[in-house]
């Protein structure tokens, strides 16, 4: 039996109203589709913590800073629905574009602080698009709890700040990054790597893990970061956009292992931009 697919806000709210009237807690997993095991792990976490679960699928044009990147993003609704169906997801919300951005739409949500630096520096406007669409999806679904992966760690912190600042009654839950056996963080972009590039890609996570362990053991962060950056490039990456140590709680620059912190990085490999992060071992 296939998963029900809803495309309008009115139909979505009607379904959710029935669940809420029965006292059921609703979980939501926002996605842009091209689902992989990382997304499915979020869906399983939502199922374990909720009475009803919605997965959203919307390729949000406002969070792409490159028209070519938007055009290249895979649209795989049929296969995504087939992957979700065995899990017992209650519905897939795949809204028509005008349900998210109706004619005359003129509002943009900006989250200062959490959206600045790192991705915010190299993808200007990206987090405005993320914050705007997430706010809309949380309000449209009426979810009690939303689930986001830690791979996009800055995004996770931004969404947590968004719901606090706007009093959106949804709890934001971060879920651990899911990795391939060789350490590469799962991402829809991985499918765009050529075979030779895919063999190089795990070097990003390996360098972050080694640097995190070194900092925790007392190596000065500047030294560990420089060594990691050099190792990533030596492995075959084309460029490292950023590699920084930030505090877990608020993404402010971290001085070292004296507080919960993690390394965050973005690097280019064969025309594909990969991001990852690694917490310092405690």
CSV table of C-alpha atoms in Angstrom, one decimal, residues 32 36 63 65 69 73 117-123 126-127 130 149-157 177-180 183-190 192-193 201-206 208 232 237 239-244 251 262-269 271-278:
chain,number,residue,atom,x,y,z
A,32,UNK,CA,13.9,18.2,-0.3
A,36,UNK,CA,18.8,8.3,1.5
A,63,UNK,CA,17.8,28.2,-0.5
A,65,UNK,CA,22.4,30.4,-4.4
A,69,UNK,CA,22.7,23.8,-8.5
A,73,UNK,CA,19.0,18.8,-7.7
A,117,UNK,CA,29.6,32.8,9.1
A,118,UNK,CA,30.4,29.3,7.8
A,119,UNK,CA,27.6,28.5,5.3
A,120,UNK,CA,26.3,32.0,5.7
A,121,UNK,CA,29.5,33.5,4.3
A,122,UNK,CA,29.8,31.2,1.3
A,123,UNK,CA,26.2,30.8,0.4
A,126,UNK,CA,20.8,30.4,1.7
A,127,UNK,CA,19.8,30.4,5.3
A,130,UNK,CA,15.9,27.7,4.8
A,149,UNK,CA,20.2,15.7,10.9
A,150,UNK,CA,23.4,16.9,12.6
A,151,UNK,CA,25.3,16.8,9.3
A,152,UNK,CA,23.8,20.2,8.6
A,153,UNK,CA,24.8,21.3,12.0
A,154,UNK,CA,24.6,25.1,11.4
A,155,UNK,CA,21.1,24.6,9.9
A,156,UNK,CA,20.1,22.7,13.0
A,157,UNK,CA,21.1,25.5,15.3
A,177,UNK,CA,24.9,12.0,11.1
A,178,UNK,CA,24.6,8.7,9.2
A,179,UNK,CA,27.7,7.7,7.4
A,180,UNK,CA,28.9,5.2,4.9
A,183,UNK,CA,33.1,7.5,7.0
A,184,UNK,CA,31.5,9.7,4.3
A,185,UNK,CA,28.5,11.5,5.6
A,186,UNK,CA,25.4,10.6,3.6
A,187,UNK,CA,24.2,13.3,1.3
A,188,UNK,CA,22.1,13.6,-1.8
A,189,UNK,CA,25.0,15.3,-3.5
A,190,UNK,CA,27.2,12.2,-3.1
A,192,UNK,CA,27.1,13.4,-8.3
A,193,UNK,CA,30.6,12.2,-7.5
A,201,UNK,CA,35.6,11.8,-0.5
A,202,UNK,CA,36.0,10.0,2.9
A,203,UNK,CA,39.2,12.0,3.4
A,204,UNK,CA,37.1,14.9,4.6
A,205,UNK,CA,35.6,13.1,7.6
A,206,UNK,CA,38.9,11.3,8.3
A,208,UNK,CA,38.0,16.2,10.8
A,232,UNK,CA,42.1,17.3,2.7
A,237,UNK,CA,40.0,17.9,-2.9
A,239,UNK,CA,39.5,23.6,-2.3
A,240,UNK,CA,38.5,23.9,1.3
A,241,UNK,CA,36.1,26.8,1.8
A,242,UNK,CA,36.2,26.8,5.5
A,243,UNK,CA,37.3,24.6,8.4
A,244,UNK,CA,36.7,26.1,11.8
A,251,UNK,CA,28.5,28.2,17.0
A,262,UNK,CA,33.0,20.7,17.0
A,263,UNK,CA,34.9,21.2,13.7
A,264,UNK,CA,32.8,22.3,10.7
A,265,UNK,CA,34.0,22.2,7.1
A,266,UNK,CA,33.0,22.6,3.5
A,267,UNK,CA,35.2,21.5,0.6
A,268,UNK,CA,34.9,21.1,-3.1
A,269,UNK,CA,35.6,17.8,-4.9
A,271,UNK,CA,32.5,20.3,-8.8
A,272,UNK,CA,30.6,18.9,-5.8
A,273,UNK,CA,30.5,20.8,-2.6
A,274,UNK,CA,30.6,18.5,0.5
A,275,UNK,CA,30.0,19.6,4.1
A,276,UNK,CA,30.7,17.8,7.3
A,277,UNK,CA,31.3,18.3,11.0
A,278,UNK,CA,32.8,16.4,13.9
